[in-house]
Amino acid sequence: MSRETEKQRWQRNFADLLQELRVAQTGVQILFAFLLTLPFSNGFPKATAFQKDVYVVALLAAAAATAMIISPVAFHRALFRQGRKPELVRFAHAMATGGLGFMLIAMVSAVLLITDFILDRPIAFLLSAITGVWFLVFWVILPFARRNWGDDLDDEEDDDPQVLAGD
């Protein structure tokens, strides 16, 4: 069984990260597009000052998430063919992490905006808090709690004679 080289590993990490960013980019762009059209809808003038403030937070967070999630593309263009893949992967990782943080803020703010518009404010705050916790569980708590999920399997595969023989 052949092991990948350092260069191949960085290339694979970059390809994996780009695929993850494609998924996140689609979600944040849909939210951003929705937020961009909202002020032009008929019901928006009825929004309270609080709702308009929440809207601005959601809009700016979605814009920040979009900028951070797309920024690895610009960084890649600037570093193209300079042999700096490790630096690019580290930068893209930091931007993806920051972008997801802003996306969390945008999503929770959007939920607060909509629920505050149609429900009583205490219920809107409760539902928004539940939404925030929900995102944190799936985006932070579970991934970090399960970082070593595959360790037992990797150990077993290394001891398997078929794996060692290259089958």
PDB file of C-alpha atoms in Angstrom, residues 25-149:
ATOM      1  CA  GLN A  25     -21.012  28.901  -0.182  1.00  0.00           C
ATOM      2  CA  THR A  26     -24.320  27.742  -1.635  1.00  0.00           C
ATOM      3  CA  GLY A  27     -26.093  28.020   1.697  1.00  0.00           C
ATOM      4  CA  VAL A  28     -24.772  31.451   2.554  1.00  0.00           C
ATOM      5  CA  GLN A  29     -25.446  32.786  -0.948  1.00  0.00           C
ATOM      6  CA  ILE A  30     -29.077  31.692  -0.775  1.00  0.00           C
ATOM      7  CA  LEU A  31     -29.493  33.367   2.615  1.00  0.00           C
ATOM      8  CA  PHE A  32     -27.686  36.498   1.406  1.00  0.00           C
ATOM      9  CA  ALA A  33     -29.897  36.703  -1.705  1.00  0.00           C
ATOM     10  CA  PHE A  34     -33.014  36.381   0.451  1.00  0.00           C
ATOM     11  CA  LEU A  35     -31.793  39.129   2.763  1.00  0.00           C
ATOM     12  CA  LEU A  36     -30.939  41.419  -0.160  1.00  0.00           C
ATOM     13  CA  THR A  37     -34.496  41.205  -1.503  1.00  0.00           C
ATOM     14  CA  LEU A  38     -36.274  41.535   1.855  1.00  0.00           C
ATOM     15  CA  PRO A  39     -36.313  45.369   2.117  1.00  0.00           C
ATOM     16  CA  PHE A  40     -38.074  45.527  -1.238  1.00  0.00           C
ATOM     17  CA  SER A  41     -40.967  43.325  -0.134  1.00  0.00           C
ATOM     18  CA  ASN A  42     -44.328  44.817   0.770  1.00  0.00           C
ATOM     19  CA  GLY A  43     -44.220  43.809   4.440  1.00  0.00           C
ATOM     20  CA  PHE A  44     -40.793  45.241   5.258  1.00  0.00           C
ATOM     21  CA  PRO A  45     -42.032  48.779   6.035  1.00  0.00           C
ATOM     22  CA  LYS A  46     -44.097  47.220   8.840  1.00  0.00           C
ATOM     23  CA  ALA A  47     -40.902  45.964  10.527  1.00  0.00           C
ATOM     24  CA  THR A  48     -40.090  47.472  13.905  1.00  0.00           C
ATOM     25  CA  ALA A  49     -36.812  49.242  14.663  1.00  0.00           C
ATOM     26  CA  PHE A  50     -35.654  46.085  16.492  1.00  0.00           C
ATOM     27  CA  GLN A  51     -36.452  43.919  13.467  1.00  0.00           C
ATOM     28  CA  LYS A  52     -34.592  46.298  11.172  1.00  0.00           C
ATOM     29  CA  ASP A  53     -31.567  46.154  13.492  1.00  0.00           C
ATOM     30  CA  VAL A  54     -31.684  42.352  13.473  1.00  0.00           C
ATOM     31  CA  TYR A  55     -31.974  42.487   9.681  1.00  0.00           C
ATOM     32  CA  VAL A  56     -28.813  44.602   9.444  1.00  0.00           C
ATOM     33  CA  VAL A  57     -26.935  42.143  11.685  1.00  0.00           C
ATOM     34  CA  ALA A  58     -28.113  39.209   9.535  1.00  0.00           C
ATOM     35  CA  LEU A  59     -27.223  41.014   6.302  1.00  0.00           C
ATOM     36  CA  LEU A  60     -23.749  42.044   7.460  1.00  0.00           C
ATOM     37  CA  ALA A  61     -23.032  38.593   8.908  1.00  0.00           C
ATOM     38  CA  ALA A  62     -24.125  36.953   5.637  1.00  0.00           C
ATOM     39  CA  ALA A  63     -21.906  39.381   3.703  1.00  0.00           C
ATOM     40  CA  ALA A  64     -18.951  38.617   5.996  1.00  0.00           C
ATOM     41  CA  ALA A  65     -19.566  34.866   5.675  1.00  0.00           C
ATOM     42  CA  THR A  66     -19.724  35.175   1.889  1.00  0.00           C
ATOM     43  CA  ALA A  67     -16.476  37.150   1.774  1.00  0.00           C
ATOM     44  CA  MET A  68     -14.636  34.711   4.029  1.00  0.00           C
ATOM     45  CA  ILE A  69     -15.929  31.563   2.362  1.00  0.00           C
ATOM     46  CA  ILE A  70     -15.071  32.833  -1.134  1.00  0.00           C
ATOM     47  CA  SER A  71     -11.721  34.404  -0.135  1.00  0.00           C
ATOM     48  CA  PRO A  72      -9.691  31.187  -0.627  1.00  0.00           C
ATOM     49  CA  VAL A  73     -10.418  31.520  -4.353  1.00  0.00           C
ATOM     50  CA  ALA A  74      -8.788  34.965  -4.470  1.00  0.00           C
ATOM     51  CA  PHE A  75      -5.924  33.732  -2.315  1.00  0.00           C
ATOM     52  CA  HIS A  76      -5.427  30.760  -4.648  1.00  0.00           C
ATOM     53  CA  ARG A  77      -5.312  33.103  -7.644  1.00  0.00           C
ATOM     54  CA  ALA A  78      -2.654  35.230  -5.936  1.00  0.00           C
ATOM     55  CA  LEU A  79      -0.524  32.192  -5.000  1.00  0.00           C
ATOM     56  CA  PHE A  80      -1.140  30.156  -8.146  1.00  0.00           C
ATOM     57  CA  ARG A  81       1.875  28.027  -9.127  1.00  0.00           C
ATOM     58  CA  GLN A  82       4.065  29.378  -6.367  1.00  0.00           C
ATOM     59  CA  GLY A  83       4.291  26.070  -4.506  1.00  0.00           C
ATOM     60  CA  ARG A  84       2.633  27.480  -1.397  1.00  0.00           C
ATOM     61  CA  LYS A  85      -0.160  24.939  -0.991  1.00  0.00           C
ATOM     62  CA  PRO A  86       0.412  24.512   2.786  1.00  0.00           C
ATOM     63  CA  GLU A  87      -0.040  28.256   3.310  1.00  0.00           C
ATOM     64  CA  LEU A  88      -3.119  28.233   1.091  1.00  0.00           C
ATOM     65  CA  VAL A  89      -4.671  25.313   2.993  1.00  0.00           C
ATOM     66  CA  ARG A  90      -4.041  26.988   6.360  1.00  0.00           C
ATOM     67  CA  PHE A  91      -5.545  30.265   5.111  1.00  0.00           C
ATOM     68  CA  ALA A  92      -8.555  28.513   3.569  1.00  0.00           C
ATOM     69  CA  HIS A  93      -9.124  26.600   6.822  1.00  0.00           C
ATOM     70  CA  ALA A  94      -9.104  29.839   8.845  1.00  0.00           C
ATOM     71  CA  MET A  95     -11.439  31.568   6.382  1.00  0.00           C
ATOM     72  CA  ALA A  96     -13.825  28.596   6.312  1.00  0.00           C
ATOM     73  CA  THR A  97     -13.936  28.534  10.102  1.00  0.00           C
ATOM     74  CA  GLY A  98     -14.564  32.278  10.318  1.00  0.00           C
ATOM     75  CA  GLY A  99     -17.095  32.102   7.503  1.00  0.00           C
ATOM     76  CA  LEU A 100     -19.034  29.397   9.312  1.00  0.00           C
ATOM     77  CA  GLY A 101     -19.026  31.548  12.437  1.00  0.00           C
ATOM     78  CA  PHE A 102     -20.532  34.474  10.528  1.00  0.00           C
ATOM     79  CA  MET A 103     -22.941  32.100   8.819  1.00  0.00           C
ATOM     80  CA  LEU A 104     -24.126  30.952  12.251  1.00  0.00           C
ATOM     81  CA  ILE A 105     -24.758  34.568  13.245  1.00  0.00           C
ATOM     82  CA  ALA A 106     -26.575  35.243   9.974  1.00  0.00           C
ATOM     83  CA  MET A 107     -28.777  32.155  10.304  1.00  0.00           C
ATOM     84  CA  VAL A 108     -29.734  32.812  13.918  1.00  0.00           C
ATOM     85  CA  SER A 109     -30.373  36.486  13.149  1.00  0.00           C
ATOM     86  CA  ALA A 110     -32.554  35.552  10.180  1.00  0.00           C
ATOM     87  CA  VAL A 111     -34.536  33.157  12.373  1.00  0.00           C
ATOM     88  CA  LEU A 112     -34.916  35.894  14.985  1.00  0.00           C
ATOM     89  CA  LEU A 113     -36.039  38.391  12.349  1.00  0.00           C
ATOM     90  CA  ILE A 114     -38.697  36.117  10.893  1.00  0.00           C
ATOM     91  CA  THR A 115     -39.957  34.683  14.184  1.00  0.00           C
ATOM     92  CA  ASP A 116     -40.108  38.138  15.788  1.00  0.00           C
ATOM     93  CA  PHE A 117     -42.182  39.319  12.827  1.00  0.00           C
ATOM     94  CA  ILE A 118     -44.778  36.563  13.187  1.00  0.00           C
ATOM     95  CA  LEU A 119     -44.622  35.543  16.879  1.00  0.00           C
ATOM     96  CA  ASP A 120     -44.316  37.195  20.274  1.00  0.00           C
ATOM     97  CA  ARG A 121     -40.762  38.348  21.012  1.00  0.00           C
ATOM     98  CA  PRO A 122     -40.084  35.966  23.934  1.00  0.00           C
ATOM     99  CA  ILE A 123     -40.990  33.003  21.724  1.00  0.00           C
ATOM    100  CA  ALA A 124     -38.826  34.439  18.939  1.00  0.00           C
ATOM    101  CA  PHE A 125     -35.861  34.693  21.326  1.00  0.00           C
ATOM    102  CA  LEU A 126     -36.449  31.129  22.537  1.00  0.00           C
ATOM    103  CA  LEU A 127     -36.661  29.712  19.005  1.00  0.00           C
ATOM    104  CA  SER A 128     -33.568  31.673  17.953  1.00  0.00           C
ATOM    105  CA  ALA A 129     -31.635  30.395  20.974  1.00  0.00           C
ATOM    106  CA  ILE A 130     -32.690  26.828  20.158  1.00  0.00           C
ATOM    107  CA  THR A 131     -31.566  27.407  16.565  1.00  0.00           C
ATOM    108  CA  GLY A 132     -28.186  28.694  17.757  1.00  0.00           C
ATOM    109  CA  VAL A 133     -27.708  25.705  20.043  1.00  0.00           C
ATOM    110  CA  TRP A 134     -28.783  23.365  17.223  1.00  0.00           C
ATOM    111  CA  PHE A 135     -26.134  24.811  14.890  1.00  0.00           C
ATOM    112  CA  LEU A 136     -23.477  24.708  17.622  1.00  0.00           C
ATOM    113  CA  VAL A 137     -24.237  21.050  18.342  1.00  0.00           C
ATOM    114  CA  PHE A 138     -23.863  20.013  14.705  1.00  0.00           C
ATOM    115  CA  TRP A 139     -21.108  22.434  13.669  1.00  0.00           C
ATOM    116  CA  VAL A 140     -18.928  22.488  16.814  1.00  0.00           C
ATOM    117  CA  ILE A 141     -19.796  20.102  19.623  1.00  0.00           C
ATOM    118  CA  LEU A 142     -20.322  16.858  17.670  1.00  0.00           C
ATOM    119  CA  PRO A 143     -17.401  17.353  15.268  1.00  0.00           C
ATOM    120  CA  PHE A 144     -14.938  18.133  18.063  1.00  0.00           C
ATOM    121  CA  ALA A 145     -16.331  15.457  20.379  1.00  0.00           C
ATOM    122  CA  ARG A 146     -15.902  12.878  17.633  1.00  0.00           C
ATOM    123  CA  ARG A 147     -12.559  13.913  16.155  1.00  0.00           C
ATOM    124  CA  ASN A 148     -11.102  10.478  16.894  1.00  0.00           C
ATOM    125  CA  TRP A 149     -13.992   8.404  15.521  1.00  0.00           C
TER     126      TRP A 149
END
